[in-house]
Short mmCIF file of C-alpha atoms in Angstrom, two decimals:
data_model
loop_
_atom_site.label_atom_id
_atom_site.label_comp_id
_atom_site.label_asym_id
_atom_site.label_seq_id
_atom_site.Cartn_x
_atom_site.Cartn_y
_atom_site.Cartn_z
CA MET A 8 7.97 -6.78 -10.90
CA ILE A 9 8.62 -4.45 -14.05
CA SER A 10 6.63 -4.31 -16.92
CA PRO A 11 3.55 -6.19 -16.10
CA LYS A 12 1.20 -7.38 -18.81
CA TYR A 13 -1.65 -5.13 -17.68
CA HIS A 14 -1.10 -2.42 -15.04
CA VAL A 15 -4.10 -1.23 -13.33
CA PHE A 16 -4.60 1.95 -11.65
CA VAL A 17 -6.96 2.69 -8.82
CA CYS A 18 -7.99 6.26 -8.19
CA THR A 19 -8.13 6.18 -4.12
CA SER A 20 -7.96 9.87 -3.98
CA CYS A 21 -4.65 10.56 -2.83
CA ARG A 22 -3.37 13.63 -2.50
CA THR A 23 0.41 14.68 -2.40
CA ASN A 24 -0.14 17.01 1.02
CA GLY A 25 -0.49 13.52 2.66
CA THR A 26 -4.50 13.35 2.65
CA GLN A 27 -6.63 11.10 1.24
CA LYS A 28 -10.00 12.93 0.58
CA GLY A 29 -12.20 12.97 -2.54
CA PHE A 30 -14.98 11.25 -4.76
CA CYS A 31 -13.56 7.75 -5.62
CA TYR A 32 -12.37 7.24 -2.06
CA SER A 33 -16.01 7.97 -0.36
CA LYS A 34 -17.31 5.79 -3.15
CA GLY A 35 -15.39 2.79 -1.97
CA SER A 36 -12.47 2.70 -3.81
CA VAL A 37 -9.89 1.42 -1.59
CA ASN A 38 -12.33 -1.70 -1.31
CA LEU A 39 -11.89 -2.13 -4.94
CA ILE A 40 -8.17 -2.43 -4.84
CA ASP A 41 -9.25 -5.30 -2.35
CA ARG A 42 -11.41 -6.97 -4.83
CA PHE A 43 -8.73 -6.82 -7.70
CA MET A 44 -6.22 -8.12 -5.44
CA GLU A 45 -8.09 -11.33 -4.47
CA GLU A 46 -9.73 -11.75 -7.99
CA ILE A 47 -6.06 -11.69 -9.49
CA GLU A 48 -4.88 -13.84 -6.73
CA ASP A 49 -7.94 -16.26 -7.25
CA ARG A 50 -7.27 -16.58 -11.15
CA ASP A 51 -3.54 -17.08 -11.03
CA LEU A 52 -2.75 -13.65 -12.54
CA SER A 53 -0.08 -12.23 -9.86
CA SER A 54 2.71 -12.53 -12.19
CA LYS A 55 1.17 -10.31 -15.23
CA VAL A 56 -0.98 -8.04 -13.37
CA MET A 57 0.03 -5.43 -10.86
CA ILE A 58 -2.40 -2.97 -9.43
CA THR A 59 -1.28 0.58 -7.80
CA ASN A 60 -3.50 2.84 -6.24
CA THR A 61 -3.13 6.73 -7.09
CA GLY A 62 -4.00 10.18 -6.71
CA CYS A 63 -6.97 12.13 -8.67
CA PHE A 64 -7.27 11.35 -12.75
CA GLY A 65 -9.31 14.59 -12.89
CA ILE A 66 -12.90 13.68 -13.57
CA CYS A 67 -14.35 12.72 -10.22
CA ASP A 68 -17.82 13.02 -11.63
CA LYS A 69 -17.46 9.52 -13.20
CA GLY A 70 -15.29 7.71 -10.36
CA PRO A 71 -14.57 5.95 -9.06
CA ILE A 72 -12.08 5.48 -11.58
CA VAL A 73 -10.05 2.33 -13.23
CA VAL A 74 -7.09 2.96 -15.86
CA ILE A 75 -5.79 0.00 -17.36
CA TYR A 76 -2.20 0.28 -18.98
CA PRO A 77 -0.67 -0.03 -21.96
CA GLU A 78 -4.26 -0.13 -23.74
CA GLY A 79 -5.34 3.10 -21.75
CA VAL A 80 -8.55 2.28 -21.22
CA TRP A 81 -10.67 4.06 -18.72
CA TYR A 82 -13.51 2.80 -16.88
CA GLY A 83 -15.79 4.84 -14.58
CA ASN A 84 -18.58 4.62 -12.06
CA ILE A 85 -17.04 0.99 -10.78
CA THR A 86 -18.37 -1.04 -7.91
CA GLU A 87 -16.86 -4.02 -6.38
CA ASP A 88 -19.23 -6.04 -8.57
CA ASP A 89 -17.76 -4.83 -11.66
CA VAL A 90 -14.24 -5.46 -10.60
CA ALA A 91 -14.80 -9.75 -11.39
CA ARG A 92 -16.11 -8.60 -14.63
CA ILE A 93 -12.73 -6.26 -15.60
CA VAL A 94 -10.32 -9.16 -14.45
CA GLU A 95 -12.37 -11.82 -16.34
CA GLU A 96 -12.86 -10.18 -19.46
CA HIS A 97 -9.99 -7.99 -19.50
CA LEU A 98 -7.63 -8.76 -18.01
CA GLU A 99 -7.32 -12.91 -18.51
CA GLY A 100 -9.90 -12.97 -21.72
CA GLY A 101 -7.79 -9.84 -23.43
CA VAL A 102 -11.03 -8.06 -24.14
CA VAL A 103 -12.18 -4.57 -23.25
CA VAL A 104 -15.58 -4.19 -20.92
CA GLU A 105 -17.27 -1.43 -23.32
CA ASP A 106 -20.26 -1.08 -21.10
CA LEU A 107 -17.95 0.38 -18.47
CA ARG A 108 -15.91 2.05 -20.31
CA ILE A 109 -16.03 5.90 -20.06
CA MET B 22 -8.44 15.01 -20.68
CA ILE B 23 -8.76 11.06 -21.22
CA SER B 24 -6.57 9.23 -22.99
CA PRO B 25 -3.56 11.54 -23.37
CA LYS B 26 -0.90 10.72 -25.38
CA TYR B 27 1.48 10.23 -22.64
CA HIS B 28 0.63 9.27 -19.07
CA VAL B 29 3.25 9.65 -16.36
CA PHE B 30 3.06 8.00 -13.25
CA VAL B 31 5.29 9.03 -10.00
CA CYS B 32 5.38 7.20 -7.05
CA THR B 33 4.61 9.64 -3.37
CA SER B 34 4.60 6.51 -1.37
CA CYS B 35 0.58 7.18 -0.78
CA ARG B 36 -0.60 4.19 1.00
CA THR B 37 -4.42 3.19 1.40
CA ASN B 38 -4.64 3.58 4.68
CA GLY B 39 -4.56 7.29 4.07
CA THR B 40 -0.81 7.78 5.17
CA GLN B 41 2.17 9.06 2.67
CA LYS B 42 4.94 7.56 3.97
CA GLY B 43 8.07 5.83 2.28
CA PHE B 44 11.34 5.93 0.16
CA CYS B 45 10.10 7.77 -2.96
CA TYR B 46 8.52 10.36 -0.59
CA SER B 47 11.23 10.79 1.62
CA LYS B 48 13.07 11.47 -1.47
CA GLY B 49 11.48 14.46 -2.67
CA SER B 50 9.12 12.67 -5.17
CA VAL B 51 6.40 15.53 -4.21
CA ASN B 52 8.88 18.00 -5.97
CA LEU B 53 9.47 15.86 -8.79
CA ILE B 54 5.50 16.14 -9.70
CA ASP B 55 6.10 19.83 -9.18
CA ARG B 56 8.58 19.72 -11.67
CA PHE B 57 7.18 17.54 -14.16
CA MET B 58 4.37 19.92 -13.70
CA GLU B 59 6.55 23.35 -14.95
CA GLU B 60 8.41 21.59 -17.26
CA ILE B 61 5.35 20.43 -19.57
CA GLU B 62 3.58 23.51 -18.74
CA ASP B 63 6.43 25.54 -20.22
CA ARG B 64 6.74 23.32 -23.27
CA ASP B 65 3.41 23.75 -23.73
CA LEU B 66 2.72 19.99 -23.56
CA SER B 67 -0.42 19.94 -20.99
CA SER B 68 -2.68 18.86 -23.90
CA LYS B 69 -0.77 15.61 -24.34
CA VAL B 70 0.80 14.46 -21.06
CA MET B 71 -0.90 13.57 -17.99
CA ILE B 72 0.56 13.67 -14.43
CA THR B 73 -0.74 11.38 -11.63
CA ASN B 74 0.77 10.54 -8.11
CA THR B 75 0.86 6.98 -7.07
CA GLY B 76 1.20 4.45 -3.86
CA CYS B 77 4.30 1.78 -3.99
CA PHE B 78 5.24 0.49 -7.11
CA GLY B 79 7.28 -2.01 -4.85
CA ILE B 80 10.75 -1.63 -6.07
CA CYS B 81 11.47 1.18 -3.19
CA ASP B 82 15.46 0.80 -3.37
CA LYS B 83 15.15 2.03 -7.08
CA GLY B 84 13.32 5.31 -5.78
CA PRO B 85 11.87 7.87 -6.64
CA ILE B 86 10.24 5.71 -9.26
CA VAL B 87 8.58 7.27 -12.48
CA VAL B 88 6.65 5.08 -15.01
CA ILE B 89 5.32 6.28 -18.22
CA TYR B 90 2.58 4.80 -20.45
CA PRO B 91 1.30 3.74 -22.85
CA GLU B 92 5.08 2.51 -23.66
CA GLY B 93 5.35 1.40 -20.24
CA VAL B 94 9.19 2.67 -19.39
CA TRP B 95 10.43 2.53 -15.46
CA TYR B 96 12.67 5.01 -14.43
CA GLY B 97 14.54 5.13 -11.49
CA ASN B 98 16.61 6.65 -8.62
CA ILE B 99 14.55 10.06 -10.15
CA THR B 100 16.13 13.37 -9.40
CA GLU B 101 14.57 17.15 -10.18
CA ASP B 102 17.50 17.47 -12.58
CA ASP B 103 16.39 14.60 -14.27
CA VAL B 104 13.00 15.55 -14.93
CA ALA B 105 13.70 18.25 -18.00
CA ARG B 106 15.59 15.43 -19.64
CA ILE B 107 12.60 13.32 -19.45
CA VAL B 108 10.24 15.90 -20.39
CA GLU B 109 12.52 17.02 -23.40
CA GLU B 110 13.47 14.04 -24.96
CA HIS B 111 10.73 11.23 -24.24
CA LEU B 112 7.52 13.33 -23.82
CA GLU B 113 8.59 16.23 -26.31
CA GLY B 114 11.39 14.11 -28.64
CA GLY B 115 9.46 10.54 -28.16
CA VAL B 116 12.98 9.58 -27.37
CA VAL B 117 13.48 6.97 -23.95
CA VAL B 118 16.23 8.24 -21.62
CA GLU B 119 18.04 5.16 -21.92
CA ASP B 120 20.43 5.67 -18.91
CA LEU B 121 17.66 6.60 -16.50
CA ARG B 122 15.51 3.27 -17.50
CA ILE B 123 15.64 0.42 -15.12
#
């Protein structure tokens, strides 16, 4: 899929030297990706939402970080419980989850 | 920096299991990130452009892949020589490099 309606980037602290090590990773961000994928499948949003893992966004103290384009919305301190809200309210409903925004 | 004017995502084939292995990586995409950083610094664009490495975008046969938001432009088969054009024409000049687009 090229040009999804929403492109969700989740920091998993992967570095270009091949190691995966850092704050977002240590706070369970790989599990966030699994949760996003489950929610997206459950809500039948697979055709319009893409999930991509990333390296560091540079604001580790607010991690785990999730960035959604094309709006360019940055979410911080994201937990597995927050994922369902982001998918339901933002990706399905089109409304940014303001209290999770940084 | 949150909310850069341009956010450049470069696939370096990092996987959530901690390995970095795949087509974009094997075709030198880590060097592309270094080239982007050099060009951005040389052109004094650091305050408005962010570069982030990513995992797979799912279209490996067109790699190395570079995706730029907020426009959602996908570039494929990118070489180090292409980086200067993308920075000059797209990130500095605001014009998408159509012949590199996929």
